[in-house]
C-alpha positions as a LaTeX table, in Angstrom:
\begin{tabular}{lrrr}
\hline
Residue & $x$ (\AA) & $y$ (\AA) & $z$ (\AA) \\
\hline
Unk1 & 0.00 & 0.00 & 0.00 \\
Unk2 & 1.44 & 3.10 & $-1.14$ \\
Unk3 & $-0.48$ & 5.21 & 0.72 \\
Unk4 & 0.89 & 3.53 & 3.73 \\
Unk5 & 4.38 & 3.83 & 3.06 \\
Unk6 & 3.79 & 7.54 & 2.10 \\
Unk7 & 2.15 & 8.26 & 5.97 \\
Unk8 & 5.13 & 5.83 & 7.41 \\
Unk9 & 7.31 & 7.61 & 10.01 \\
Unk10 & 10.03 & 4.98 & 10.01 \\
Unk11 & 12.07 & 2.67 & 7.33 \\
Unk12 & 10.60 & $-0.19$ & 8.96 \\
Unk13 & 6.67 & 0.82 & 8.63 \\
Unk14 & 7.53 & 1.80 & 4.90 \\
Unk15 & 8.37 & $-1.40$ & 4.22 \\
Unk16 & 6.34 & $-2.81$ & 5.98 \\
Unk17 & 3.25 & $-0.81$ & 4.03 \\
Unk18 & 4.70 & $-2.41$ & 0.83 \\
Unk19 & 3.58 & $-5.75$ & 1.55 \\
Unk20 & 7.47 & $-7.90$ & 1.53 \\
Unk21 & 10.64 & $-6.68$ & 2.15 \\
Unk22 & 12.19 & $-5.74$ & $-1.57$ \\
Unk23 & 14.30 & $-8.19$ & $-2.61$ \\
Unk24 & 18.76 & $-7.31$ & $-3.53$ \\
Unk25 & 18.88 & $-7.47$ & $-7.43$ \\
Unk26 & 21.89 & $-6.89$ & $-9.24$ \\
Unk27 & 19.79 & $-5.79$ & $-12.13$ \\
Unk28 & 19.27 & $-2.41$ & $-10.60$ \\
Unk29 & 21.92 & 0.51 & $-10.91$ \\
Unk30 & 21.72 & 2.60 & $-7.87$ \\
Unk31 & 23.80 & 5.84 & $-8.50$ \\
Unk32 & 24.97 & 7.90 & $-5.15$ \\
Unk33 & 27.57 & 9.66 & $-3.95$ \\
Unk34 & 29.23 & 7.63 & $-1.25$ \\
Unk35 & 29.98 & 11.56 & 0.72 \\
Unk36 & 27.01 & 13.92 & 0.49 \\
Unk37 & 28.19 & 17.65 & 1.20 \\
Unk38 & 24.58 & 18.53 & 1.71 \\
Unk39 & 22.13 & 16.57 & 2.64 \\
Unk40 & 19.70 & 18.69 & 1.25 \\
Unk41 & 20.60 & 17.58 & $-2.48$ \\
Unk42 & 21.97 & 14.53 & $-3.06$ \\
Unk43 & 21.97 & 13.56 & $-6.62$ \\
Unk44 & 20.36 & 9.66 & $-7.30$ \\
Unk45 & 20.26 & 8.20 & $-10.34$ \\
Unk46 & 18.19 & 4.59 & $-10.74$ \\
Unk47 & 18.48 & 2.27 & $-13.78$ \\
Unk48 & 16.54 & $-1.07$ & $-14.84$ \\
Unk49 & 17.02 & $-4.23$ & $-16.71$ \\
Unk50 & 14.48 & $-6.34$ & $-14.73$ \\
Unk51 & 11.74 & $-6.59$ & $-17.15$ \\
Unk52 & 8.18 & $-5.49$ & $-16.40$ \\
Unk53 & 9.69 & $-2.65$ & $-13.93$ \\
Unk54 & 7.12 & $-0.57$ & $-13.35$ \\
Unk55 & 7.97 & 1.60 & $-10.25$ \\
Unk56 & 10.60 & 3.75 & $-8.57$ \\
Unk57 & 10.24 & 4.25 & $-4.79$ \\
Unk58 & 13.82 & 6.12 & $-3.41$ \\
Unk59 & 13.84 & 5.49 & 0.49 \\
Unk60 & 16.20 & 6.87 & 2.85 \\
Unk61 & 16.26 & 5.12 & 6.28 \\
Unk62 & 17.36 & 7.72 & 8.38 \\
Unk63 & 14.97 & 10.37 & 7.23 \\
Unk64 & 11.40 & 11.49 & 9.38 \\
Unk65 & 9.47 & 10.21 & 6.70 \\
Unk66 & 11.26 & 7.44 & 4.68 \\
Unk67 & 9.76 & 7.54 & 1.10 \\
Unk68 & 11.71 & 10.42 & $-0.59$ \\
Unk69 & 10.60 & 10.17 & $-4.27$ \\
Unk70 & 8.39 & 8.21 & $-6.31$ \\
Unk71 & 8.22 & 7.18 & $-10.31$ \\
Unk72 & 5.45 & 5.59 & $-12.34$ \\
Unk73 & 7.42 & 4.07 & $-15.52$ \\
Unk74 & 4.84 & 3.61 & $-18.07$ \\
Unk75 & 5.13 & 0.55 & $-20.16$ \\
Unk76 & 7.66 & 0.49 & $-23.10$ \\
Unk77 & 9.52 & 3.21 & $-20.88$ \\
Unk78 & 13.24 & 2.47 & $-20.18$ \\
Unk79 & 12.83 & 2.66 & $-16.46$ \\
Unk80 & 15.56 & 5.25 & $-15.70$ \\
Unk81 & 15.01 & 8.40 & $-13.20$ \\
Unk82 & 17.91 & 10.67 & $-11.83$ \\
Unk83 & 17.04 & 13.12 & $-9.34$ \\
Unk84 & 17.75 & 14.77 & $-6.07$ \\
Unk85 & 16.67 & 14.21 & $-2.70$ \\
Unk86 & 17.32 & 15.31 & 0.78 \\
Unk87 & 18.51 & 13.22 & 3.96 \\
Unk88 & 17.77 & 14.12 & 7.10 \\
Unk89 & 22.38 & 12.48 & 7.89 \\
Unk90 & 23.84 & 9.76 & 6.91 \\
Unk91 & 22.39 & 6.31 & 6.60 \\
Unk92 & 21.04 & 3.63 & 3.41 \\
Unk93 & 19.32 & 5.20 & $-0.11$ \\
Unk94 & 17.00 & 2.22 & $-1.18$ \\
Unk95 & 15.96 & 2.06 & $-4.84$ \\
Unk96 & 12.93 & $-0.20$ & $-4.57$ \\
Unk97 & 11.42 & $-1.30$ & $-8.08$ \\
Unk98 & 7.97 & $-3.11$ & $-8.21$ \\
Unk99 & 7.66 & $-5.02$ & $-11.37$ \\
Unk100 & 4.21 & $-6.06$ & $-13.46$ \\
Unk101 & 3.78 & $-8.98$ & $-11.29$ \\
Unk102 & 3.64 & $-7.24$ & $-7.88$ \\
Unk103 & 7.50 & $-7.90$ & $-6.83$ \\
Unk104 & 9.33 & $-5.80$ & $-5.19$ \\
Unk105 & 13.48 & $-5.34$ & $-5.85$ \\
Unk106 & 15.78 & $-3.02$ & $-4.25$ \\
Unk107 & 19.62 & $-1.96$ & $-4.56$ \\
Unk108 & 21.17 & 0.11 & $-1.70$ \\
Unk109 & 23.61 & 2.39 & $-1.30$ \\
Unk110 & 25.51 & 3.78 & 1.86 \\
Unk111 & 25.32 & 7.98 & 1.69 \\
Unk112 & 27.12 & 9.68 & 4.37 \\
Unk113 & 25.87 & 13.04 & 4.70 \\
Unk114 & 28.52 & 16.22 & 6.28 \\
Unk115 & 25.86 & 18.38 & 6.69 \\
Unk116 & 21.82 & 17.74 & 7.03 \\
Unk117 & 19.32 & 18.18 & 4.60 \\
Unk118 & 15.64 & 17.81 & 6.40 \\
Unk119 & 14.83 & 19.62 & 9.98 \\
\hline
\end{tabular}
């Protein structure tokens, strides 16, 4: 439930509101600084081969609410986003991709952040 992840105040209940936990894919390209300057824009890029991807959810699990971005990829779209978020300091950027078939698939990446982003 979307919804529910949206209104989550913690990684945990965000994930939680997606139904599973996503699953590590090496078929998603997470692209993050590993040292964030400011946390109030730091650059993501997320790429796709898993076929039938369908959704972009960025979370950040150190931030008040969790869910920092999401993409609908329409189909026949190369699902590819690059953006910028904020994070509240330093912790994991989770690119969680749902696919046609309901799944849920995630890369990570470790950010740390020298200066905060969200108050």
């Amino acid at each position: 439930d979307l919804a529910g992840a949206f209104a989550a105040k913690t990684f945990a209940a965000a994930i939680g509101a997606l139904g599973s936990v996503p699953v590590p894919r090496s078929l998603i390209t997470l692209d993050a600084p590993t040292i964030a300057e400011n946390g109030a824009i730091v650059p993501i890029t997320v790429s796709s081969a898993l076929p039938g991807a369908c959704e972009i959810l960025l979370l950040v699990d150190g931030n008040p609410q969790p869910v920092a971005a999401r993409f609908t990829i329409p189909s026949g779209t190369e699902p590819f986003v690059t953006t910028r978020i904020r994070m509240a300091g330093s912790g994991t950027v989770y690119a969680a991709i749902r696919t046609d078939d309901g799944r849920w698939y995630a890369a990570t990446r470790e950010i740390k952040v020298t200066v905060g982003g969200c108050g």
